Structure formats: structure tokens, C-alpha cells
Amino acid sequence: MEYFKSGLKTVLGSQDPEQQPSGAETVERLVERVQSSTLLDDRRDACRALKALSRKYRIEVGAQGMDALRFILETDKQDCEIIGYTLDTLSNIMSPTLFDEEEDSDRQEDLRHIGEQFTEMFLKKPENVTLILSFLEEYDFKVRWPALKLLRVLLSNRLKDIQDIILVSPMGVSKLMDLLGDSREVIRNEALLLLIQLTKSNANIQKIVAFENAFDRLFDVIIEEGCADGGIVVEDCFLLMLNLLKNNSSNQNFFKEGLLNVFTIN
């Protein structure tokens, strides 16, 4: 906590103890710093502070900072640290669940649907989702991990809208499928959960995922995890397969042809 307070002093300057700024005022100053500072270090410090405040002051950060955060994703995309802070902040303000910091708030009723409302604002520009997808190509954990988490938040709040955007996004599904080959289990497992969400009740996405070699990739994961001894990850693989096959005759035929080829080769 002392480190955080020290960081805020660095970003905001020294404050008169008698005139400590409110949460809303602090957020306003940080957003202004993000928008106006010409120094990357200053913008990075401000984004770090906004991330720290985005759970307790979610409404303030979302209402005042959404455009500034989007600006950072465009202008500072070469800096993995600031992009990671920004993606985490967006995940927090659009989260469909209340944080511990919000449990005692007298605005709980306002907060109950605020994540969905901020998601609606974010999706007014569909290219925002395409931008988030582009960060999956960055191998650095500080970027790929929060980008995945943010996509899951968006899917939780606006499933059909995100499905439609990903369908028309160049290589959108391919970028997600490639994550199943990530050597870091936490990334691979999060990608599995995301694909389970993404393939719900959407035959077109189900077909694309299947033709991206999904069944072979999933069986590879199942074998890596020890088959029947693999636990929850193996279960997730089968849940994704179920999504791809249920009521989808095209994928069922594709799956059967793949099995026939395996038996023929062997």
C-alpha cells in the first residue's frame, strides 16, 4: 500500500494533507496525464495507477478513462508493460462480477450491471475487438494473458456481438486456435475456456474452429494431460468437442472422416 501511495505521489505530485483528492479527482488527474503526457514513462505510471484504482473506482475509471485507454492501445502498442496495465484495467471496468473492493459500496445496485454497460460502450467501435485480437500475436505473457482475459470478459457480457465481430475479423479464429499450442499451460487452458464460450450456439464459428484442425489439437492436449487422468483440462477439451459436434452435421461428418483416416493409416 505504501508503494502504491508513493507511486501516486510520483504521478500526481505532492498533496496537501488537508486537501486530499477524492477518488474521482484522482482518476481525473490520472486520465489527464495519460492523454497529455509526451513521456512514455509518465503514461505508463498513470496507467499503472489507473489499474490499481479500477476495482474500487470502477465507474470513475470507466466513465472518464475509456477513450484514453483505447488511445494507449493504439499509440503505445510496442510497450508491453503499458499495454498489459491497460488491458487489465479494461478487464476490471467491464468485469461482469463485483470485486471485493466493491462489496461494501453504497452503489452496489449501480455496479451490478456496470460491466455490461461499459462493454456496450466499448463495442460501439467493433475495431476495438479486432485490436484486442491483435495482441494475441504478442508472445510476451504481460500482453497475451490480459488480452485473453479481456476477450473472455467481453464474451461473458456480449456473446453474440463478439462472435459476429470475430467471424469477420481477419484470421480472428486462427489467432485463438494458435493459443492451444502455447507451451505455457495457463495460456493454453485459458484459450480452451475462451473457445468453449466462443463456440456456443454458433454453427459458423464451430465449422471454422473444426477446420482449423481443432479435433487433432484437442486430442494432442488430452494425450499431453494423461488422457483419463488429465482432470479438468481433459474435461474442457471434451466440452469444446461437444460444442463443435452437437447439432452440427458438417462437423460430425468431418470428425468421422478424420477418425476413418486415422484407422486407415494405422
Coordinates of C-alpha atoms in Angstrom, one line a residue:
M1 CA 0.0 0.0 0.0
E2 CA 2.8 2.4 0.8
Y3 CA 4.4 1.6 -2.5
F4 CA 1.1 2.4 -4.3
K5 CA 0.8 5.7 -2.3
S6 CA 4.3 6.6 -3.3
G7 CA 3.6 5.8 -6.9
L8 CA 0.5 8.1 -6.8
K9 CA 2.6 10.9 -5.4
T10 CA 5.1 10.5 -8.2
V11 CA 2.3 10.7 -10.8
L12 CA 0.1 13.4 -9.2
G13 CA 2.7 15.4 -7.3
S14 CA 2.7 16.1 -3.5
Q15 CA -0.7 16.8 -2.0
D16 CA -1.7 19.0 1.0
P17 CA -2.7 16.5 3.7
E18 CA -5.7 18.8 4.4
Q19 CA -6.9 18.6 0.8
Q20 CA -6.5 15.0 -0.3
P21 CA -8.3 14.5 -3.6
S22 CA -11.3 12.3 -3.9
G23 CA -11.3 9.0 -5.9
A24 CA -13.0 10.8 -8.8
E25 CA -10.5 13.6 -8.7
T26 CA -7.5 11.3 -8.6
V27 CA -8.9 9.3 -11.6
E28 CA -9.5 12.6 -13.5
R29 CA -5.9 13.7 -13.0
L30 CA -4.5 10.3 -14.0
V31 CA -6.6 10.2 -17.2
E32 CA -5.4 13.8 -18.0
R33 CA -1.8 12.6 -17.5
V34 CA -2.4 9.6 -19.9
Q35 CA -3.9 11.9 -22.5
S36 CA -1.5 14.8 -22.3
S37 CA 1.9 13.5 -21.3
T38 CA 4.5 13.2 -24.0
L39 CA 6.7 10.9 -21.9
L40 CA 6.1 7.2 -22.1
D41 CA 7.2 6.7 -18.5
D42 CA 4.6 9.2 -17.3
R43 CA 1.9 7.5 -19.3
R44 CA 3.0 4.1 -18.0
D45 CA 2.9 5.3 -14.4
A46 CA -0.5 6.8 -14.9
C47 CA -1.9 3.5 -16.4
R48 CA -0.4 1.5 -13.6
A49 CA -2.2 3.8 -11.1
L50 CA -5.5 3.5 -13.0
K51 CA -5.3 -0.2 -12.9
A52 CA -4.8 -0.1 -9.1
L53 CA -7.9 2.1 -8.8
S54 CA -10.1 0.3 -11.4
R55 CA -11.6 -2.1 -8.9
K56 CA -12.6 0.4 -6.2
Y57 CA -13.4 3.2 -8.5
R58 CA -14.7 1.3 -11.5
I59 CA -17.4 3.7 -12.5
E60 CA -15.0 6.7 -12.4
V61 CA -12.2 4.9 -14.3
G62 CA -14.6 3.6 -17.0
A63 CA -16.5 6.8 -17.5
Q64 CA -13.5 9.1 -17.6
G65 CA -10.8 6.8 -18.9
M66 CA -12.3 4.5 -21.6
D67 CA -11.2 6.7 -24.5
A68 CA -7.8 7.3 -23.0
L69 CA -7.2 3.6 -22.5
R70 CA -8.2 2.9 -26.1
F71 CA -5.8 5.6 -27.2
I72 CA -2.9 3.9 -25.3
L73 CA -3.7 0.6 -27.0
E74 CA -3.2 2.3 -30.4
T75 CA -0.3 4.6 -29.7
D76 CA 1.9 2.6 -27.2
K77 CA 1.4 -0.9 -28.6
Q78 CA 5.2 -1.5 -28.7
D79 CA 5.5 -1.2 -24.9
C80 CA 4.3 -4.5 -23.4
E81 CA 4.2 -3.1 -19.8
I82 CA 1.8 -0.3 -20.5
I83 CA -0.3 -2.5 -22.8
G84 CA -0.6 -5.0 -20.0
Y85 CA -1.8 -2.4 -17.5
T86 CA -4.3 -1.1 -20.0
L87 CA -5.8 -4.5 -20.9
D88 CA -6.1 -5.3 -17.1
T89 CA -7.8 -2.0 -16.4
L90 CA -10.3 -2.6 -19.2
S91 CA -11.0 -6.1 -17.9
N92 CA -11.7 -4.7 -14.5
I93 CA -14.1 -2.0 -15.6
M94 CA -16.0 -4.4 -17.8
S95 CA -16.0 -7.4 -15.4
P96 CA -19.5 -9.0 -15.0
T97 CA -18.8 -9.6 -11.3
L98 CA -18.4 -7.4 -8.3
F99 CA -14.9 -7.1 -6.8
D100 CA -14.2 -7.5 -3.0
E101 CA -13.4 -3.7 -3.0
E102 CA -17.0 -3.0 -4.2
E103 CA -18.8 -5.3 -1.7
D104 CA -19.2 -2.5 0.9
S105 CA -20.1 0.2 -1.6
D106 CA -23.3 2.0 -1.2
R107 CA -23.6 1.9 -5.0
Q108 CA -23.9 -1.9 -5.4
E109 CA -27.1 -1.6 -7.4
D110 CA -25.4 0.7 -9.8
L111 CA -22.4 -1.6 -10.1
R112 CA -24.5 -4.7 -10.7
H113 CA -24.7 -4.1 -14.5
I114 CA -21.9 -1.6 -15.0
G115 CA -19.6 -4.0 -16.6
E116 CA -22.1 -4.8 -19.3
Q117 CA -22.8 -1.1 -19.8
F118 CA -19.1 -0.4 -20.3
T119 CA -18.8 -3.3 -22.7
E120 CA -21.6 -1.8 -24.7
M121 CA -19.7 1.5 -24.9
F122 CA -16.5 -0.4 -25.9
L123 CA -18.3 -2.3 -28.7
K124 CA -19.6 0.8 -30.3
K125 CA -16.4 0.6 -32.3
P126 CA -16.1 -3.1 -33.4
E127 CA -12.5 -2.4 -34.4
N128 CA -11.7 -2.3 -30.6
V129 CA -12.2 -6.1 -30.5
T130 CA -10.0 -6.6 -33.6
L131 CA -7.3 -4.6 -31.8
I132 CA -7.6 -6.8 -28.7
L133 CA -7.3 -9.9 -31.0
S134 CA -4.1 -8.4 -32.5
F135 CA -2.4 -8.5 -29.1
L136 CA -2.7 -12.3 -29.0
E137 CA 0.1 -12.4 -31.5
E138 CA 2.4 -10.9 -28.9
Y139 CA 4.2 -13.7 -27.1
D140 CA 5.0 -11.7 -24.0
F141 CA 3.0 -13.0 -21.1
K142 CA 2.3 -9.5 -19.9
V143 CA 0.3 -8.9 -23.0
R144 CA -1.1 -12.2 -24.2
W145 CA -2.5 -13.2 -20.8
P146 CA -4.6 -10.0 -20.1
A147 CA -5.7 -9.9 -23.7
L148 CA -7.2 -13.4 -23.3
K149 CA -8.8 -12.4 -20.0
L150 CA -10.4 -9.3 -21.6
L151 CA -11.8 -11.3 -24.5
R152 CA -13.4 -13.7 -22.0
V153 CA -15.0 -10.8 -20.2
L154 CA -16.3 -9.4 -23.5
L155 CA -17.8 -12.8 -24.4
S156 CA -19.4 -13.1 -21.0
N157 CA -21.2 -9.8 -21.4
R158 CA -21.9 -9.7 -25.2
L159 CA -21.6 -13.2 -26.6
K160 CA -23.3 -12.8 -29.9
D161 CA -21.8 -9.4 -30.7
I162 CA -18.3 -10.7 -30.1
Q163 CA -19.0 -13.8 -32.1
D164 CA -20.1 -11.7 -35.1
I165 CA -17.1 -9.4 -34.8
I166 CA -14.6 -12.4 -34.6
L167 CA -16.3 -14.0 -37.6
V168 CA -15.4 -11.1 -39.9
S169 CA -12.1 -10.3 -38.3
P170 CA -9.2 -11.5 -40.5
M171 CA -7.7 -14.6 -39.0
G172 CA -9.6 -14.0 -35.8
V173 CA -10.4 -17.6 -35.1
S174 CA -6.9 -18.7 -36.2
K175 CA -5.3 -16.5 -33.7
L176 CA -7.3 -18.1 -30.9
M177 CA -6.7 -21.6 -32.1
D178 CA -2.9 -21.0 -32.2
L179 CA -3.0 -20.5 -28.4
L180 CA -3.8 -24.2 -27.9
G181 CA -0.1 -24.7 -28.9
D182 CA 1.2 -22.2 -26.4
S183 CA 3.8 -24.0 -24.2
R184 CA 2.5 -22.1 -21.1
E185 CA -0.3 -24.2 -19.6
V186 CA -2.1 -21.2 -18.1
I187 CA -2.4 -19.6 -21.6
R188 CA -3.4 -22.8 -23.3
N189 CA -6.0 -23.6 -20.6
E190 CA -7.5 -20.1 -20.7
A191 CA -7.7 -20.4 -24.5
L192 CA -9.7 -23.6 -24.1
L193 CA -12.2 -21.9 -21.8
L194 CA -12.5 -19.0 -24.3
L195 CA -13.1 -21.3 -27.2
I196 CA -15.8 -23.1 -25.2
Q197 CA -17.5 -19.8 -24.8
L198 CA -17.0 -18.7 -28.4
T199 CA -18.4 -21.8 -30.0
K200 CA -21.7 -21.8 -28.1
S201 CA -24.7 -21.9 -30.4
N202 CA -22.8 -20.6 -33.4
A203 CA -22.6 -23.1 -36.3
N204 CA -20.4 -20.9 -38.4
I205 CA -17.7 -20.4 -35.8
Q206 CA -18.0 -24.1 -34.9
K207 CA -17.2 -25.0 -38.5
I208 CA -14.2 -22.6 -38.7
V209 CA -12.8 -24.0 -35.4
A210 CA -13.2 -27.6 -36.6
F211 CA -11.5 -26.8 -39.9
E212 CA -8.6 -25.2 -38.0
N213 CA -7.6 -28.7 -37.0
A214 CA -9.4 -28.5 -33.7
F215 CA -10.0 -32.2 -33.1
D216 CA -6.4 -33.2 -33.7
R217 CA -5.2 -30.3 -31.5
L218 CA -7.6 -31.2 -28.7
F219 CA -6.6 -34.9 -28.8
D220 CA -2.9 -33.7 -28.5
V221 CA -3.8 -31.8 -25.4
I222 CA -5.7 -34.8 -24.0
I223 CA -2.7 -37.0 -24.5
E224 CA -0.3 -34.5 -23.0
E225 CA -2.5 -34.3 -19.9
G226 CA -2.6 -38.0 -19.4
C227 CA -5.9 -38.9 -21.0
A228 CA -8.4 -40.2 -18.4
D229 CA -6.0 -39.0 -15.6
G230 CA -5.9 -35.4 -17.0
G231 CA -8.6 -33.9 -14.8
I232 CA -10.3 -30.6 -15.6
V233 CA -8.3 -29.8 -18.7
V234 CA -9.3 -33.0 -20.4
E235 CA -12.9 -32.3 -19.4
D236 CA -12.6 -28.9 -21.0
C237 CA -11.3 -30.5 -24.2
F238 CA -14.3 -32.8 -24.4
L239 CA -16.7 -29.9 -23.6
L240 CA -15.2 -28.0 -26.6
M241 CA -15.6 -31.1 -28.8
L242 CA -19.2 -31.4 -27.7
N243 CA -19.8 -27.8 -28.7
L244 CA -18.3 -28.5 -32.1
L245 CA -20.3 -31.7 -32.8
K246 CA -23.7 -31.1 -31.2
N247 CA -26.4 -30.4 -33.8
N248 CA -23.7 -29.7 -36.4
S249 CA -23.8 -32.3 -39.2
S250 CA -21.0 -30.8 -41.1
N251 CA -18.6 -31.1 -38.2
Q252 CA -19.9 -34.6 -37.3
N253 CA -19.0 -35.8 -40.9
F254 CA -15.6 -34.1 -40.7
F255 CA -14.9 -35.8 -37.4
K256 CA -15.9 -39.2 -38.7
E257 CA -13.7 -38.8 -41.8
G258 CA -10.8 -37.9 -39.6
L259 CA -11.3 -41.0 -37.5
L260 CA -11.5 -43.1 -40.6
N261 CA -8.3 -41.7 -41.9
V262 CA -6.5 -42.5 -38.6
F263 CA -7.7 -46.1 -38.7
T264 CA -6.8 -46.4 -42.4
I265 CA -3.3 -45.1 -41.8
N266 CA -2.8 -47.4 -38.9

